[in-house]
mmCIF file of C-alpha atoms in Angstrom:
data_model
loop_
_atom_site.group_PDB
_atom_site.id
_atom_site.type_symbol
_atom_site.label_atom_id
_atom_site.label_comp_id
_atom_site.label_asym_id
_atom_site.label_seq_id
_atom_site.Cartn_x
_atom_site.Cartn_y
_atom_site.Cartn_z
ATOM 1 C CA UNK A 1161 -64.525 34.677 57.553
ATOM 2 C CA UNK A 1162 -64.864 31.252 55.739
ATOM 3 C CA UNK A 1163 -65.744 31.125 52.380
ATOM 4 C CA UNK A 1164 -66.818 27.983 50.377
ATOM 5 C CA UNK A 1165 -65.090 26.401 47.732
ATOM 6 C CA UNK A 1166 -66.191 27.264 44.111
ATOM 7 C CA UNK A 1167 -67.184 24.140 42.101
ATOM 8 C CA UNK A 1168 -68.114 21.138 43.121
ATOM 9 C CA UNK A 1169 -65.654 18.312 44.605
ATOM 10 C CA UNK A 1170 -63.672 16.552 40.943
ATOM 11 C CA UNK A 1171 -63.499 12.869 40.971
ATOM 12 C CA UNK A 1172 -60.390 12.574 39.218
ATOM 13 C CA UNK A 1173 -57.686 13.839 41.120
ATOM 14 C CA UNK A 1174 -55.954 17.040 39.032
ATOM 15 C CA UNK A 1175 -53.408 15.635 36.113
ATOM 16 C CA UNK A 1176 -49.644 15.176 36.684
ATOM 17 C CA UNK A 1177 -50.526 15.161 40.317
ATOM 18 C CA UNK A 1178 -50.185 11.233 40.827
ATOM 19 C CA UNK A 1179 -47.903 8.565 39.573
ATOM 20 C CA UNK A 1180 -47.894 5.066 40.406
ATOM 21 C CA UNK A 1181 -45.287 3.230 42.304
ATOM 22 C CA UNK A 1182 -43.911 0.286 40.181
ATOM 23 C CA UNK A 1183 -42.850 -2.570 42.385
ATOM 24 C CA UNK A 1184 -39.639 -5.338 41.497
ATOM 25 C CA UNK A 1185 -40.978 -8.476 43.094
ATOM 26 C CA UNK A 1186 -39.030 -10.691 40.734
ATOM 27 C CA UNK A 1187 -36.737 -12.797 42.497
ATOM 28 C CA UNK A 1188 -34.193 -14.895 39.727
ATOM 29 C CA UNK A 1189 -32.407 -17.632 42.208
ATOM 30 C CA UNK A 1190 -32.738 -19.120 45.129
ATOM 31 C CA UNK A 1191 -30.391 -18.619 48.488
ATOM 32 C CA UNK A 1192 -26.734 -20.848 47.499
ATOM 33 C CA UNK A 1193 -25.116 -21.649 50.197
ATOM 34 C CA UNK A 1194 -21.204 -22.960 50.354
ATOM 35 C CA UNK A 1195 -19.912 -25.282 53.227
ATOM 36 C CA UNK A 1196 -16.523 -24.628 54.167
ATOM 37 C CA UNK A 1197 -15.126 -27.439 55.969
ATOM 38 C CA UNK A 1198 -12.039 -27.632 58.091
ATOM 39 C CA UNK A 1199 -9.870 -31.253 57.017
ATOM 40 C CA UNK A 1200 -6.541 -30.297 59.311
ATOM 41 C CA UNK A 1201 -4.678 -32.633 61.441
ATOM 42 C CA UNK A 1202 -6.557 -31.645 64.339
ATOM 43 C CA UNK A 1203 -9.948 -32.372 63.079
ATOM 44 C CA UNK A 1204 -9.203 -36.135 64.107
ATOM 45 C CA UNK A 1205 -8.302 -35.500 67.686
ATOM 46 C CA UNK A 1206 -10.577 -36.488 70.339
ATOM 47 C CA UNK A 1207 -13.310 -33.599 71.329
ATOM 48 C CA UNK A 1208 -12.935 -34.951 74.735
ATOM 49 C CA UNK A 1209 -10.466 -32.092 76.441
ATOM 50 C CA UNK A 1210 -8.518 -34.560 78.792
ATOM 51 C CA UNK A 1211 -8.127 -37.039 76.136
ATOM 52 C CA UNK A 1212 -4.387 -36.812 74.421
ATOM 53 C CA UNK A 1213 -4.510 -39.592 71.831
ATOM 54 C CA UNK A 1214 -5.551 -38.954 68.135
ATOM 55 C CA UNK A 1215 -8.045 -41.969 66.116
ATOM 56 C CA UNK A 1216 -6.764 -43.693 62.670
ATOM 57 C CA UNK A 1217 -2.660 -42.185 62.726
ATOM 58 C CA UNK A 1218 -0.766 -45.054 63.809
ATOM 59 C CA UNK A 1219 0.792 -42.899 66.927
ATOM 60 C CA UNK A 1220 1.026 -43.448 70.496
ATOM 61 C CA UNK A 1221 0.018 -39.523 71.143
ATOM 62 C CA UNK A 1222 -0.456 -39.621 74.421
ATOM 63 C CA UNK A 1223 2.918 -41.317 75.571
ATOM 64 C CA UNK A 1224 0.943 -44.409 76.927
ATOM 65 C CA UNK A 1225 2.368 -47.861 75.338
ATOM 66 C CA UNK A 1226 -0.708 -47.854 73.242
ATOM 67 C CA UNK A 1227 -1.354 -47.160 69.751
ATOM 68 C CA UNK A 1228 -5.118 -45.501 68.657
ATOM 69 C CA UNK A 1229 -6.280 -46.783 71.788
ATOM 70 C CA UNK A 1230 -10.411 -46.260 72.464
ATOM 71 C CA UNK A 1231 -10.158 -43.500 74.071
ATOM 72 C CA UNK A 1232 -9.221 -41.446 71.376
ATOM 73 C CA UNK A 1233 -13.246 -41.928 70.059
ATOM 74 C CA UNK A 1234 -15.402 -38.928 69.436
ATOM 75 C CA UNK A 1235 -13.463 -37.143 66.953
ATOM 76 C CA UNK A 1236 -13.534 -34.019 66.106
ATOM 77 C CA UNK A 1237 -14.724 -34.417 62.733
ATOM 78 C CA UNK A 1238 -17.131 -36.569 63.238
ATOM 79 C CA UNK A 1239 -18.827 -33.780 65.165
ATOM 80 C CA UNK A 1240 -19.056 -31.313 62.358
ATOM 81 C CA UNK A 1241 -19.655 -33.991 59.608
ATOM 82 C CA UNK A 1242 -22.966 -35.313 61.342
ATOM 83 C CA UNK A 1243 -23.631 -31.360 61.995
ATOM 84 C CA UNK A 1244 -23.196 -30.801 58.111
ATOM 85 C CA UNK A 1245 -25.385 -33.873 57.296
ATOM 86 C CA UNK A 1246 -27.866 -32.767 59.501
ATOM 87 C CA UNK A 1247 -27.667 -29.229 57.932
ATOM 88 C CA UNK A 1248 -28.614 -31.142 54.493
ATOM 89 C CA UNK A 1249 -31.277 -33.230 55.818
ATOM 90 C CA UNK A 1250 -32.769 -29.601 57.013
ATOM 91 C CA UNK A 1251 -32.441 -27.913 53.905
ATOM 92 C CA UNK A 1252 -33.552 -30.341 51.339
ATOM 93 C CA UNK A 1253 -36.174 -29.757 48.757
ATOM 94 C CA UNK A 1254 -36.906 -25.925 50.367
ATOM 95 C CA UNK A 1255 -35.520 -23.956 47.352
ATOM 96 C CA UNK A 1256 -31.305 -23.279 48.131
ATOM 97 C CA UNK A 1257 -28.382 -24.382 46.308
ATOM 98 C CA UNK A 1258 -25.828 -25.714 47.826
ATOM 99 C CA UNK A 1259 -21.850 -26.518 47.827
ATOM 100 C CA UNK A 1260 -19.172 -28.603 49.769
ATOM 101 C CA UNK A 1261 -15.571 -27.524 49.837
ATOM 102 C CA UNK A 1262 -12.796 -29.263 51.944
ATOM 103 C CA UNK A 1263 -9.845 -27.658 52.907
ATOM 104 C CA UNK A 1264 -6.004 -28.250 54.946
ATOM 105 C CA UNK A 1265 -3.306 -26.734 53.454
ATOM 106 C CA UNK A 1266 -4.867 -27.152 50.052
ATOM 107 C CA UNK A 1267 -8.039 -27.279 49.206
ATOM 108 C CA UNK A 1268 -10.771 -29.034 47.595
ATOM 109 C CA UNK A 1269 -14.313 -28.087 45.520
ATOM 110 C CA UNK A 1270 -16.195 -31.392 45.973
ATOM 111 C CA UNK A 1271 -19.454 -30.342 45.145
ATOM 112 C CA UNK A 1272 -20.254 -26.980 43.037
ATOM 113 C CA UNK A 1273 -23.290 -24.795 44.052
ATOM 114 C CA UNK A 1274 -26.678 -26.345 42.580
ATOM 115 C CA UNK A 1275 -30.151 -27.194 43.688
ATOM 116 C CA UNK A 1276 -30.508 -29.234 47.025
ATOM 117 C CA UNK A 1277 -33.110 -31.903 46.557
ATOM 118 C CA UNK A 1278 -33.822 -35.134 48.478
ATOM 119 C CA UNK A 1279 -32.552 -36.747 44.325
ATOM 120 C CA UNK A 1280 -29.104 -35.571 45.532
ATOM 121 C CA UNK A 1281 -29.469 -35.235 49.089
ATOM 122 C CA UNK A 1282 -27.816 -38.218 50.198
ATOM 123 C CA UNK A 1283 -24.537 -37.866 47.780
ATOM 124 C CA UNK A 1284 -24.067 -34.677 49.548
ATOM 125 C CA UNK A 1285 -24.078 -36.404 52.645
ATOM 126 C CA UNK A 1286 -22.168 -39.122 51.432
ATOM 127 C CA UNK A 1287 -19.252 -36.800 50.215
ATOM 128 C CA UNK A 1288 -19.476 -34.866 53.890
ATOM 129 C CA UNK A 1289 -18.532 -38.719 55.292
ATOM 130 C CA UNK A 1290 -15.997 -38.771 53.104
ATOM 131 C CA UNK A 1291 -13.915 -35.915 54.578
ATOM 132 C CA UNK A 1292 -10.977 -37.065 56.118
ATOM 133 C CA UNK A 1293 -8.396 -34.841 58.394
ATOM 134 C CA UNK A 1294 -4.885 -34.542 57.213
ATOM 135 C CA UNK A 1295 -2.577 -31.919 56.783
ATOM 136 C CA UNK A 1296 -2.910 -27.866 58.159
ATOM 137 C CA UNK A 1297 -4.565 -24.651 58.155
ATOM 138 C CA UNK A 1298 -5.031 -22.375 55.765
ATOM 139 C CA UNK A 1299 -8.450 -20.537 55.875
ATOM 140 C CA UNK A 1300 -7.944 -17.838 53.796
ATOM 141 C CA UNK A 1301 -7.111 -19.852 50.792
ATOM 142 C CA UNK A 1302 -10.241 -21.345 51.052
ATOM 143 C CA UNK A 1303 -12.338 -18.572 50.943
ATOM 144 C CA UNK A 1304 -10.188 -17.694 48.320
ATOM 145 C CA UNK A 1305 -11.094 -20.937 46.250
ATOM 146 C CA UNK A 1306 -14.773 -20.802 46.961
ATOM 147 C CA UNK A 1307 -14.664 -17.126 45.000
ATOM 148 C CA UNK A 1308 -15.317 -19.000 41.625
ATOM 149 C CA UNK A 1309 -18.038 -21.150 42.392
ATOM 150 C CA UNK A 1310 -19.969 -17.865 43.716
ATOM 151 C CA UNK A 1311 -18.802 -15.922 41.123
ATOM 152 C CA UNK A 1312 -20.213 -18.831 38.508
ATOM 153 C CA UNK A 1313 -23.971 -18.669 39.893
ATOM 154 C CA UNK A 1314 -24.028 -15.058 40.567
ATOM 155 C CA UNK A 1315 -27.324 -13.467 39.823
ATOM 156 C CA UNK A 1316 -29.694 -10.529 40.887
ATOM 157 C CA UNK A 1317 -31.917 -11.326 43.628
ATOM 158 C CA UNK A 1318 -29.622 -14.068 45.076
ATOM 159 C CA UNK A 1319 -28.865 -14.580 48.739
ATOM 160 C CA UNK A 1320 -24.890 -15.902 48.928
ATOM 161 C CA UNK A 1321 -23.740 -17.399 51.480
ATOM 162 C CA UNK A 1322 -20.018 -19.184 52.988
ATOM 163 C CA UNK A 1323 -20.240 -21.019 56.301
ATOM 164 C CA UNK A 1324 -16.944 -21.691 57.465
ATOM 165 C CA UNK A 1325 -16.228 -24.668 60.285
ATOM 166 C CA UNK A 1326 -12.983 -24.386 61.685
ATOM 167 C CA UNK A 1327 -11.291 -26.021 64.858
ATOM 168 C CA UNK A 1328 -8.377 -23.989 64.982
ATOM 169 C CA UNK A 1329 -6.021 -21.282 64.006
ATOM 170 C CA UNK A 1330 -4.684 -20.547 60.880
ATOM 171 C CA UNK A 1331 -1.419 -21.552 60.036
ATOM 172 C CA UNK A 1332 -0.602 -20.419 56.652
ATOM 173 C CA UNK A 1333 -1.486 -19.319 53.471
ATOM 174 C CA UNK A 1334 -3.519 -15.703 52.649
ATOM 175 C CA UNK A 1335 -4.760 -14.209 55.594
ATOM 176 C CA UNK A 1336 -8.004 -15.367 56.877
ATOM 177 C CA UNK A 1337 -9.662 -11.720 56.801
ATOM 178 C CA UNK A 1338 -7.957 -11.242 53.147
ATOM 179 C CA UNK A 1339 -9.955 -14.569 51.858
ATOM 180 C CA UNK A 1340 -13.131 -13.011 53.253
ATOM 181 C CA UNK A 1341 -12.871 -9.766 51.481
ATOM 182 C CA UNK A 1342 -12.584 -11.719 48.529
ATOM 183 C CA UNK A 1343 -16.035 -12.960 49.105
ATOM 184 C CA UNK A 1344 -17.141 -9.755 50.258
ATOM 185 C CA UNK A 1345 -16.221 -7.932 47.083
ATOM 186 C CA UNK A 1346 -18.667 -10.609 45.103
ATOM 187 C CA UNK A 1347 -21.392 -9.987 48.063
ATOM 188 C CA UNK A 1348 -20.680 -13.045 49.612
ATOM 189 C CA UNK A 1349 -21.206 -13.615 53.456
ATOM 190 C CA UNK A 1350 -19.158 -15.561 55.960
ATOM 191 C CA UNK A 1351 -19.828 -16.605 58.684
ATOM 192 C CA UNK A 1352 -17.792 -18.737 61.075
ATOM 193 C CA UNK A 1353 -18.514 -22.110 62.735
ATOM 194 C CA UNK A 1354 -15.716 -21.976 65.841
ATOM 195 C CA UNK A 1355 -15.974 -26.072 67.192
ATOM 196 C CA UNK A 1356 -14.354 -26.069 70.544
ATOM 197 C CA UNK A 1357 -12.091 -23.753 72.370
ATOM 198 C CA UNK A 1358 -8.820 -24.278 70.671
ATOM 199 C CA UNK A 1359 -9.106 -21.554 68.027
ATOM 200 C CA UNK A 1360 -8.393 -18.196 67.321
ATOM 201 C CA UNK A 1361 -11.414 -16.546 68.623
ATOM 202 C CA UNK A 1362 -10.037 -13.134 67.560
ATOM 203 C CA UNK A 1363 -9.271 -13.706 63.976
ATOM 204 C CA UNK A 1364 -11.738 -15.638 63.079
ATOM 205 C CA UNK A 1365 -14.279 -12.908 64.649
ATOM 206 C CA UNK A 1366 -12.154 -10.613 62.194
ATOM 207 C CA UNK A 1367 -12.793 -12.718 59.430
ATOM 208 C CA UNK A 1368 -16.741 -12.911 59.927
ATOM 209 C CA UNK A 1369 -16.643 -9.209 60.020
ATOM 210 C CA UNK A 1370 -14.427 -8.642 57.105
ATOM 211 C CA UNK A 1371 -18.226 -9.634 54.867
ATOM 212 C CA UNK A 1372 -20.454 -8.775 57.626
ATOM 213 C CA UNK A 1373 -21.004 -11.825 58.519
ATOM 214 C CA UNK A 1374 -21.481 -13.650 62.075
ATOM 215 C CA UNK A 1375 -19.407 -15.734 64.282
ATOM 216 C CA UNK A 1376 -21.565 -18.943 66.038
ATOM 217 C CA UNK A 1377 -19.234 -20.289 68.562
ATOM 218 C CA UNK A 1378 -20.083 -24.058 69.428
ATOM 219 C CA UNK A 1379 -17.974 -24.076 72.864
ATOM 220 C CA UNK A 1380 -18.821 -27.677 73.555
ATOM 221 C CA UNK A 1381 -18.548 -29.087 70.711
ATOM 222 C CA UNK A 1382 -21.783 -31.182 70.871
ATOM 223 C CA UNK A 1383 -23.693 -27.852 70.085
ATOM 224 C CA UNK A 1384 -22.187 -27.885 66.817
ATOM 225 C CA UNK A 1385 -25.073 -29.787 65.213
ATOM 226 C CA UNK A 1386 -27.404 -27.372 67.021
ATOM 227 C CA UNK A 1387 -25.502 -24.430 65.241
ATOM 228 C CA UNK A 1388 -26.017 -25.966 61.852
ATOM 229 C CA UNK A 1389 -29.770 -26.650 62.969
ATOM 230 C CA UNK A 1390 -30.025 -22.728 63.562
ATOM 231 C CA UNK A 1391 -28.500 -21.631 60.418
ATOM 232 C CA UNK A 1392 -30.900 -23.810 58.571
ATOM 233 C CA UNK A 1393 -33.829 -22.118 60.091
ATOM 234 C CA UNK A 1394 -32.333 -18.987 59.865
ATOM 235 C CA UNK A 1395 -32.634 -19.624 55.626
ATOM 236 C CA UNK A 1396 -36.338 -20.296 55.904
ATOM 237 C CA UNK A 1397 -37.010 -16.953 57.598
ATOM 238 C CA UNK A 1398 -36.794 -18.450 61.596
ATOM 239 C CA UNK A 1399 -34.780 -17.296 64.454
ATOM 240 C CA UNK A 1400 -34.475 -18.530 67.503
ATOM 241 C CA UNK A 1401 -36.617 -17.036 70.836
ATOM 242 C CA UNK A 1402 -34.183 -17.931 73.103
ATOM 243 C CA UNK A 1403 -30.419 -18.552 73.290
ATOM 244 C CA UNK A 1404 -28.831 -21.950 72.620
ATOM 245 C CA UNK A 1405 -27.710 -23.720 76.178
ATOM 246 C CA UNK A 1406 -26.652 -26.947 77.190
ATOM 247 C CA UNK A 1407 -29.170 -29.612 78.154
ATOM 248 C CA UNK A 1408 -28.696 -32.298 80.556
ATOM 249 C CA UNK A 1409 -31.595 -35.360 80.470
ATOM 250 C CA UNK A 1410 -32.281 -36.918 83.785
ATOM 251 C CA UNK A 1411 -33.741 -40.302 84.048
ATOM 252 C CA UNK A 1412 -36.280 -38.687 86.599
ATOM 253 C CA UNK A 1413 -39.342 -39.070 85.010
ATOM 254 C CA UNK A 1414 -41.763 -37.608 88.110
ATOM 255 C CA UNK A 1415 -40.858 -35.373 90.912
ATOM 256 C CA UNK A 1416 -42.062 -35.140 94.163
ATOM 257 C CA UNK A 1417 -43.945 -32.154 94.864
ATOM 258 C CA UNK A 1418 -42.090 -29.636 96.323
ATOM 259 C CA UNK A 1419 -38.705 -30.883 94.376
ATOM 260 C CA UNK A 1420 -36.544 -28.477 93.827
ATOM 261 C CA UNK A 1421 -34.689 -29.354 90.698
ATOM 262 C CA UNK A 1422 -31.797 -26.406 90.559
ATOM 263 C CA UNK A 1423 -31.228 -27.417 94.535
ATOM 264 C CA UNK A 1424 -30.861 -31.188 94.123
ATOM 265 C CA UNK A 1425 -30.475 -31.979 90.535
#
């Protein structure tokens, strides 16, 4: 009941019966990327939770008899500006573009969206340094301002980018999720750098999700440096294996055997 083909097997497969795929690889611009960086009041208060008194504004916060008093070290900002430096030292010379914007109630472009190399590296950091807290919150108008600077370098094949670092909540101006919309409608991403506890976990989680973008809480606000470390290898195609968690050193260098390390410490 079989019967064999007539003719022999054709070489060439039958015509109109195969069309090659054509592939795009062209890729015109590199990732840009567009710190967002909180300058309120609050970014000069102590990240120490039981410490009252705020560094550098000539008050006695705290109620003590003292004015700016040691205590009131570890500032906030000083936190998220070594965080952003190290974010720059991470990213230089691998091929994204880059931008600083401050913001309180106004806010500031200090550096536009261009190349990050180690020529310029270190003026970035500088102007990061420079950052100093005054004044209040209003996210939303800075996403708002960043919107030209995107807009400017917008190209096919471009992978945009806002990371906003906030310590707080919002305290006027356009709504935080309205700002991010903004961004969104230009294909911008934001994602959202809470430092500390003392923020508005909810709307800035509304925000992030207003472009599709993340939130990466730094609880303790040590870990914001580490968040900035993960976002940088996150750009060069990395992820992390395991979750971030605090990590205290001991100045136990060898153990007994048999120590049990989670029963003594």
């Amino acid at each position: 009941f079989l019967a064999l083909p007539g003719g022999l097997p054709q070489e060439n497969a039958p015509a109109g019966c195969f069309r090659e795929v054509d592939f795009d690889i062209r890729v015109t611009g590199s990732d840009q990327v567009m710190l967002i960086m909180d300058k309120s009041g609050s970014m000069a208060w102590s990240s120490k939770s039981d410490t009252a008194e705020v560094c550098a504004n000539s008050i006695d916060d705290d109620n003590d008899g003292t004015v700016d008093e040691s205590d009131c070290g570890d500032a906030r900002i000083e936190f998220t500006q070594a965080a952003a430096r190290a974010f720059i030292d991470l990213q230089t010379n691998v091929g994204i573009e880059a931008g600083l914007m401050e913001f309180d109630d106004g806010n500031t472009l200090i550096r536009q969206i261009d190349p990050l190399s180690a020529a310029n590296a270190n003026a970035f950091k500088t102007d990061i340094d420079a950052i100093t807290p005054n004044g209040n919150t209003h996210i939303g108008d800075a996403l708002n301002a960043a919107e030209p600077d995107f807009s400017r370098v917008a190209a096919i094949g471009r992978n945009r980018t806002a990371y906003l670092m906030t310590d707080g909540y919002n305290t006027g101006g356009a709504p935080p999720e309205d700002g991010a919309s903004t961004l969104d409608n230009i294909g911008v991403r934001v994602h959202v750098i809470p430092a500390g506890t003392d923020v508005d976990a909810v709307q800035l989680a509304g925000t992030a999700a207003a472009s599709g973008g993340s939130v990466f809480p730094a609880e303790d606000i040590t870990e914001v440096a580490a968040v900035y470390a993960e976002l940088a290898a996150r750009h060069q195609g990395a992820a992390l294996v395991m979750p971030r968690i605090n990590i205290a050193l001991s100045d136990q260098q060898d153990y007994p055997p048999g120590y049990d390390v989670t029963e003594y410490g």
